[in-house]
CSV table of C-alpha atoms and ligand atoms in Angstrom, one decimal:
chain,number,residue,atom,x,y,z
L,202,MET,CA,-70.5,-39.9,-97.6
L,203,ASN,CA,-67.2,-38.3,-96.7
L,204,MET,CA,-65.5,-40.7,-94.2
L,205,GLY,CA,-63.4,-37.9,-92.7
L,206,ILE,CA,-60.2,-40.0,-92.6
L,207,LYS,CA,-58.3,-38.6,-95.6
L,208,GLY,CA,-54.5,-38.3,-94.9
L,209,LYS,CA,-54.6,-40.7,-91.9
L,210,TRP,CA,-52.3,-43.7,-91.8
L,211,ALA,CA,-53.6,-47.3,-91.6
L,212,LEU,CA,-51.8,-50.6,-91.0
L,213,VAL,CA,-53.7,-53.4,-92.7
L,214,CYS,CA,-52.2,-56.8,-91.9
L,215,ALA,CA,-52.3,-59.8,-94.2
L,216,SER,CA,-53.4,-57.6,-97.1
L,217,SER,CA,-51.9,-58.6,-100.4
L,218,LYS,CA,-55.1,-60.6,-101.3
L,219,GLY,CA,-58.6,-61.3,-100.1
L,220,LEU,CA,-60.4,-59.5,-97.3
L,221,GLY,CA,-57.3,-57.7,-96.0
L,222,ARG,CA,-56.7,-56.3,-99.5
L,223,GLY,CA,-60.4,-55.3,-99.7
L,224,CYS,CA,-59.9,-53.3,-96.5
L,225,ALA,CA,-56.7,-51.7,-97.6
L,226,GLU,CA,-58.3,-50.7,-101.0
L,227,ALA,CA,-61.4,-49.3,-99.4
L,228,LEU,CA,-59.2,-47.2,-97.0
L,229,ALA,CA,-57.0,-46.0,-99.8
L,230,ALA,CA,-60.1,-45.0,-101.8
L,231,GLU,CA,-60.9,-42.7,-98.8
L,232,GLY,CA,-57.4,-41.1,-99.1
L,233,VAL,CA,-55.9,-43.1,-96.3
L,234,ASN,CA,-52.2,-43.9,-96.6
L,235,VAL,CA,-51.7,-47.6,-96.0
L,236,ILE,CA,-49.0,-50.0,-94.7
L,237,ILE,CA,-49.8,-53.4,-96.3
L,238,ASN,CA,-48.3,-56.7,-95.3
L,239,ALA,CA,-48.1,-60.3,-96.4
L,240,ARG,CA,-45.5,-63.1,-96.4
L,241,GLY,CA,-45.2,-63.5,-100.2
L,242,GLU,CA,-43.5,-60.5,-101.9
L,243,GLN,CA,-44.8,-60.9,-105.4
L,244,ALA,CA,-48.5,-60.3,-104.7
L,245,LEU,CA,-47.7,-57.8,-102.0
L,246,LEU,CA,-45.7,-55.6,-104.4
L,247,ALA,CA,-48.4,-55.9,-107.1
L,248,THR,CA,-51.0,-54.7,-104.5
L,249,GLU,CA,-48.6,-51.9,-103.5
L,250,GLN,CA,-48.3,-50.7,-107.1
L,251,TYR,CA,-52.0,-51.0,-107.8
L,252,LEU,CA,-53.0,-48.9,-104.7
L,253,LYS,CA,-50.4,-46.2,-105.4
L,254,GLU,CA,-51.4,-45.8,-109.0
L,255,THR,CA,-55.1,-46.1,-108.5
L,256,TYR,CA,-55.6,-43.9,-105.4
L,257,GLN,CA,-52.4,-41.7,-105.3
L,258,VAL,CA,-51.9,-42.4,-101.6
L,259,GLU,CA,-48.7,-43.4,-99.9
L,260,VAL,CA,-48.2,-47.1,-99.6
L,261,ILE,CA,-45.6,-49.0,-97.6
L,262,ALA,CA,-45.3,-52.8,-98.2
L,263,ILE,CA,-43.7,-54.9,-95.5
L,264,ALA,CA,-43.1,-58.6,-96.4
L,265,ALA,CA,-43.3,-60.5,-93.1
L,266,ASP,CA,-45.1,-63.2,-91.3
L,267,ILE,CA,-47.3,-61.2,-89.0
L,268,THR,CA,-47.8,-64.2,-86.6
L,269,THR,CA,-44.2,-64.2,-85.6
L,270,GLU,CA,-42.5,-61.9,-83.1
L,271,SER,CA,-39.9,-60.9,-85.7
L,272,GLY,CA,-42.6,-60.2,-88.3
L,273,GLN,CA,-44.5,-58.0,-85.9
L,274,GLU,CA,-41.3,-56.1,-85.0
L,275,LYS,CA,-40.6,-55.5,-88.7
L,276,VAL,CA,-44.1,-54.1,-89.3
L,277,LEU,CA,-44.3,-52.1,-86.0
L,278,ALA,CA,-41.0,-50.4,-86.9
L,279,VAL,CA,-42.9,-48.4,-89.5
L,280,ALA,CA,-46.4,-48.6,-88.0
L,281,ASP,CA,-46.2,-47.6,-84.4
L,282,LYS,CA,-47.9,-44.2,-85.0
L,283,VAL,CA,-50.8,-45.4,-87.2
L,284,ASP,CA,-54.3,-44.0,-86.7
L,285,ILE,CA,-56.0,-47.1,-88.0
L,286,LEU,CA,-55.2,-50.8,-87.4
L,287,VAL,CA,-56.8,-53.7,-89.2
L,288,THR,CA,-55.6,-57.0,-87.8
L,289,ASN,CA,-55.8,-60.1,-90.0
L,290,ALA,CA,-53.8,-63.3,-90.7
L,291,GLY,CA,-54.4,-66.6,-92.5
L,292,GLY,CA,-57.0,-68.9,-90.9
L,293,PRO,CA,-56.2,-72.3,-89.3
L,294,PRO,CA,-56.6,-75.5,-91.3
L,295,PRO,CA,-59.8,-77.5,-91.1
L,296,GLY,CA,-60.1,-80.9,-89.5
L,297,ILE,CA,-62.0,-82.9,-86.8
L,298,TRP,CA,-61.9,-82.6,-83.0
L,299,SER,CA,-59.7,-85.6,-82.6
L,300,ASP,CA,-57.0,-84.2,-85.1
L,301,TRP,CA,-56.0,-81.3,-82.9
L,302,ASP,CA,-53.2,-81.5,-80.3
L,303,ARG,CA,-51.8,-78.9,-78.0
L,304,ASP,CA,-49.3,-77.6,-80.6
L,305,ASP,CA,-52.2,-77.1,-83.1
L,306,PHE,CA,-54.1,-75.0,-80.6
L,307,ILE,CA,-51.0,-73.0,-79.7
L,308,ALA,CA,-50.3,-72.2,-83.4
L,309,ALA,CA,-54.0,-71.2,-83.9
L,310,ILE,CA,-54.0,-69.1,-80.8
L,311,ASP,CA,-50.7,-67.5,-81.7
L,312,ALA,CA,-52.0,-66.5,-85.2
L,313,ASN,CA,-55.6,-65.6,-84.6
L,314,MET,CA,-55.6,-64.4,-81.0
L,315,LEU,CA,-52.2,-63.5,-79.6
L,316,THR,CA,-51.0,-61.7,-82.7
L,317,PRO,CA,-53.9,-59.2,-82.9
L,318,ILE,CA,-53.6,-58.7,-79.1
L,319,ALA,CA,-49.9,-58.0,-79.4
L,320,LEU,CA,-50.5,-55.5,-82.3
L,321,MET,CA,-53.2,-53.8,-80.3
L,322,LYS,CA,-51.0,-53.5,-77.2
L,323,ALA,CA,-48.2,-52.1,-79.2
L,324,ILE,CA,-50.3,-49.5,-81.1
L,325,LEU,CA,-52.9,-48.5,-78.6
L,326,PRO,CA,-50.6,-46.2,-76.5
L,327,ALA,CA,-50.0,-43.9,-79.5
L,328,MET,CA,-53.7,-43.8,-80.4
L,329,ILE,CA,-54.6,-43.0,-76.8
L,330,ALA,CA,-52.0,-40.2,-76.7
L,331,LYS,CA,-53.5,-38.7,-79.9
L,332,GLY,CA,-57.0,-39.1,-78.6
L,333,TRP,CA,-58.2,-40.9,-81.8
L,334,GLY,CA,-57.9,-44.4,-83.2
L,335,ARG,CA,-59.8,-47.1,-85.0
L,336,ILE,CA,-59.1,-50.8,-84.7
L,337,VAL,CA,-60.9,-53.5,-86.7
L,338,ASN,CA,-60.1,-57.1,-86.2
L,339,ILE,CA,-61.1,-59.5,-89.0
L,340,THR,CA,-62.4,-62.6,-87.1
L,341,SER,CA,-65.1,-65.0,-88.4
L,342,VAL,CA,-68.7,-65.9,-88.5
L,343,SER,CA,-67.4,-69.0,-86.6
L,344,VAL,CA,-67.4,-66.9,-83.3
L,345,LYS,CA,-71.1,-66.6,-83.5
L,346,SER,CA,-72.1,-69.8,-85.3
L,347,PRO,CA,-69.4,-72.6,-85.0
L,348,ILE,CA,-68.1,-74.2,-88.1
L,349,ALA,CA,-67.3,-77.7,-86.9
L,350,VAL,CA,-64.4,-78.4,-89.2
L,351,LEU,CA,-62.8,-75.1,-88.1
L,352,GLY,CA,-62.5,-76.0,-84.4
L,353,LEU,CA,-59.1,-74.3,-84.2
L,354,SER,CA,-60.6,-71.1,-85.6
L,355,ASN,CA,-63.7,-71.3,-83.4
L,356,SER,CA,-61.5,-71.5,-80.3
L,357,ALA,CA,-58.8,-68.9,-81.0
L,358,ARG,CA,-61.2,-66.3,-82.4
L,359,ALA,CA,-63.6,-66.7,-79.4
L,360,GLY,CA,-60.6,-65.9,-77.2
L,361,LEU,CA,-59.8,-62.7,-79.2
L,362,THR,CA,-63.5,-61.7,-79.1
L,363,GLY,CA,-63.5,-61.9,-75.3
L,364,TYR,CA,-60.3,-59.8,-75.1
L,365,VAL,CA,-61.8,-57.1,-77.4
L,366,ALA,CA,-65.1,-57.0,-75.4
L,367,GLY,CA,-63.3,-55.8,-72.3
L,368,THR,CA,-60.5,-53.8,-73.9
L,369,ALA,CA,-62.7,-51.8,-76.2
L,370,ARG,CA,-64.6,-50.5,-73.2
L,371,GLN,CA,-61.3,-49.6,-71.4
L,372,VAL,CA,-60.0,-47.4,-74.3
L,373,ALA,CA,-63.2,-45.9,-75.6
L,374,LYS,CA,-62.9,-42.8,-73.5
L,375,HIS,CA,-59.7,-41.9,-75.3
L,376,GLY,CA,-61.4,-41.7,-78.7
L,377,VAL,CA,-60.3,-45.1,-79.7
L,378,THR,CA,-62.8,-47.7,-81.0
L,379,ILE,CA,-62.2,-51.4,-81.3
L,380,ASN,CA,-64.6,-53.7,-83.2
L,381,ASN,CA,-64.6,-57.0,-84.9
L,382,LEU,CA,-65.8,-57.8,-88.4
L,383,GLN,CA,-67.1,-61.4,-88.7
L,384,PRO,CA,-66.9,-62.6,-92.3
L,385,GLY,CA,-69.2,-65.3,-93.5
L,386,ILE,CA,-68.3,-66.8,-96.8
L,387,HIS,CA,-66.5,-64.4,-99.2
L,388,ALA,CA,-65.0,-65.2,-102.6
L,389,THR,CA,-61.3,-65.4,-101.8
L,390,ASP,CA,-58.5,-67.9,-102.1
L,391,ARG,CA,-59.3,-69.1,-98.5
L,392,ALA,CA,-62.9,-69.9,-99.5
L,393,THR,CA,-61.7,-71.7,-102.6
L,394,ALA,CA,-59.3,-73.8,-100.5
L,395,LEU,CA,-62.1,-74.7,-98.0
L,396,ASP,CA,-64.6,-75.5,-100.9
L,397,THR,CA,-61.9,-77.7,-102.6
L,398,GLY,CA,-61.7,-79.7,-99.4
L,399,ALA,CA,-65.4,-80.0,-99.1
L,400,ALA,CA,-65.7,-81.1,-102.7
L,401,LYS,CA,-63.1,-83.7,-102.2
L,402,LEU,CA,-64.8,-85.1,-99.2
L,403,GLN,CA,-68.1,-85.5,-101.0
L,404,SER,CA,-66.6,-86.5,-104.4
L,405,ILE,CA,-68.2,-83.6,-106.2
L,406,SER,CA,-66.8,-80.8,-108.3
L,407,LEU,CA,-65.7,-77.4,-106.9
L,408,ASP,CA,-68.6,-75.8,-108.8
L,409,GLU,CA,-71.1,-78.1,-107.1
L,410,ALA,CA,-69.6,-77.5,-103.7
L,411,GLN,CA,-69.9,-73.7,-104.3
L,412,GLN,CA,-73.4,-74.1,-105.5
L,413,GLN,CA,-74.3,-76.1,-102.4
L,414,ARG,CA,-72.9,-73.4,-100.2
L,415,CYS,CA,-74.8,-70.6,-102.1
L,416,GLU,CA,-78.0,-72.4,-101.4
L,417,THR,CA,-77.4,-71.9,-97.6
L,418,ILE,CA,-77.0,-68.1,-98.0
L,419,PRO,CA,-80.2,-66.0,-98.2
L,420,VAL,CA,-78.5,-63.6,-100.8
L,421,GLY,CA,-77.6,-66.6,-102.9
L,422,ARG,CA,-74.0,-65.7,-103.5
L,423,TYR,CA,-70.6,-65.2,-101.8
L,424,GLY,CA,-69.6,-61.9,-100.4
L,425,THR,CA,-66.9,-59.8,-102.1
L,426,ALA,CA,-63.7,-58.4,-100.7
L,427,ALA,CA,-64.9,-54.9,-101.9
L,428,GLU,CA,-68.1,-55.1,-99.8
L,429,PHE,CA,-66.1,-56.3,-96.8
L,430,GLY,CA,-63.6,-53.5,-97.2
L,431,ALA,CA,-66.4,-50.9,-97.5
L,432,SER,CA,-67.8,-52.0,-94.1
L,433,CYS,CA,-64.3,-51.8,-92.6
L,434,ALA,CA,-63.7,-48.3,-94.0
L,435,PHE,CA,-67.0,-47.2,-92.4
L,436,LEU,CA,-65.9,-48.6,-89.0
L,437,CYS,CA,-62.7,-46.7,-89.4
L,438,SER,CA,-64.4,-43.5,-90.3
L,439,GLU,CA,-65.2,-40.3,-88.2
L,440,HIS,CA,-68.8,-41.4,-88.2
L,441,ALA,CA,-68.2,-44.6,-86.3
L,442,GLY,CA,-67.0,-43.2,-83.0
L,443,PHE,CA,-70.0,-44.5,-81.1
L,444,ILE,CA,-69.6,-48.1,-82.3
L,445,VAL,CA,-67.6,-49.8,-79.6
L,446,GLY,CA,-66.8,-53.5,-78.9
L,447,GLN,CA,-69.2,-54.8,-81.5
L,448,ASN,CA,-69.1,-58.0,-83.6
L,449,ILE,CA,-70.5,-57.3,-87.0
L,450,LEU,CA,-71.6,-60.2,-89.1
L,451,LEU,CA,-71.1,-59.9,-92.9
L,452,ASP,CA,-72.7,-63.2,-94.0
L,453,GLY,CA,-75.5,-62.5,-96.5
L,454,GLY,CA,-78.0,-63.6,-93.8
L,455,ALA,CA,-76.5,-67.1,-93.5
L,456,VAL,CA,-76.6,-67.2,-89.7
L,457,ASN,CA,-80.3,-67.8,-88.9
L,458,SER,CA,-80.9,-65.8,-85.8
L,459,THR,CA,-83.2,-63.0,-84.8
L,460,MET,CA,-80.5,-60.8,-83.1
W,13,NAP,P1,-56.9,-65.3,-98.3
W,13,NAP,O1,-57.7,-64.9,-99.5
W,13,NAP,O2,-56.2,-66.6,-98.2
W,13,NAP,O3,-55.8,-64.1,-98.1
W,13,NAP,C1,-55.0,-64.1,-97.0
W,13,NAP,C2,-54.0,-62.9,-97.1
W,13,NAP,O4,-53.3,-62.9,-95.9
W,13,NAP,C3,-53.0,-63.0,-98.2
W,13,NAP,O5,-52.6,-61.7,-98.6
W,13,NAP,C4,-51.8,-63.7,-97.5
W,13,NAP,O6,-50.6,-63.5,-98.2
W,13,NAP,C5,-51.9,-63.0,-96.1
W,13,NAP,N1,-51.4,-63.8,-95.0
W,13,NAP,C6,-51.8,-65.1,-94.7
W,13,NAP,N2,-51.1,-65.5,-93.6
W,13,NAP,C7,-50.3,-64.4,-93.3
W,13,NAP,C8,-49.3,-64.3,-92.3
W,13,NAP,N3,-49.0,-65.2,-91.4
W,13,NAP,N4,-48.6,-63.1,-92.2
W,13,NAP,C9,-48.9,-62.1,-93.1
W,13,NAP,N5,-49.8,-62.2,-94.1
W,13,NAP,C10,-50.4,-63.4,-94.2
W,13,NAP,O7,-57.8,-65.2,-97.0
W,13,NAP,P2,-59.1,-64.4,-96.7
W,13,NAP,O8,-60.3,-65.1,-97.2
W,13,NAP,O9,-58.9,-63.0,-97.1
W,13,NAP,O10,-59.3,-64.5,-95.1
W,13,NAP,C11,-58.7,-63.5,-94.2
W,13,NAP,C12,-59.1,-64.0,-92.8
W,13,NAP,O11,-60.5,-64.1,-92.7
W,13,NAP,C13,-58.6,-65.4,-92.5
W,13,NAP,O12,-58.2,-65.5,-91.1
W,13,NAP,C14,-59.8,-66.3,-92.7
W,13,NAP,O13,-59.8,-67.5,-92.0
W,13,NAP,C15,-60.9,-65.4,-92.3
W,13,NAP,N6,-62.2,-65.7,-92.8
W,13,NAP,C16,-62.4,-65.7,-94.2
W,13,NAP,C17,-63.6,-66.1,-94.7
W,13,NAP,C18,-63.9,-66.2,-96.2
W,13,NAP,O14,-64.9,-66.6,-96.6
W,13,NAP,N7,-63.0,-65.7,-97.0
W,13,NAP,C19,-64.7,-66.5,-93.8
W,13,NAP,C20,-64.4,-66.4,-92.5
W,13,NAP,C21,-63.2,-66.1,-92.0
W,13,NAP,P3,-49.4,-64.5,-98.0
W,13,NAP,O15,-49.9,-65.9,-98.1
W,13,NAP,O16,-48.4,-64.1,-99.1
W,13,NAP,O17,-48.8,-64.2,-96.6
């Protein structure tokens, strides 16, 4: 299927590795020029080189912490006219309800709610003026089905989801769509870090913790960044103009619900 987005520009935040990188790669494969971002320069530059060489698109790499005001300014300085925005950042640390104080919530809300909102606010006016835009926020399965140890994530991402639900409907008439992708477990560094914590708690190996988790997923395996990216590219395509304000679960069937 021709996605109809060749030659457009996308900003994909937090994209040197993992799900963000999967989205950047899937867009680049469709001929989209990409601005990629991460804090660490080494992996970011390696991803930049790989995307340029593999897909012959333009790639701009901006090393910055996207959750800070200065990081957002640095990225927006080159990205204010993008056609596609994929918001993403690292997830908050795990814990238990009694661990989290005001400062922990503020940090999580800053990273996983207020950062994507600030980016959308900055970029939406240009999309509206052009009459075309696609925004995809990487959130989490935890919005739909809480993950108890990720209470900070459950809270901050639920706030973002509420904002998107209203805003997507306000901007839709301008040809701009906003949707959220909700990843269940995917094989990335983040998943390995969470599984390492789970293994430690139960005094089992990482392999055993991963096997345990696979048993809870109907497809019997973790998702891949490539699969995730392909779904993102479709939401960013010409064909997805009637998909507005949705939360799309990519979890191998792990959430047991009828709708
Ligand atoms: P990952 O494999 O750890 O990759 C994170 C990427 O984001 C890296 O490129 C990292 O590079 C960059 N990054 C992290 N914090 C950043 C920041 N403040 N500013 C700029 N770049 C930043 O994580 P992932 O698995 O792809 O997860 C992406 C998001 O999806 C996270 O919010 C995670 O909580 C959520 N999620 C993931 C899963 C899963 O199973 N993987 C499931 C549900 C939700 P640097 O470290 O160099 O900055």
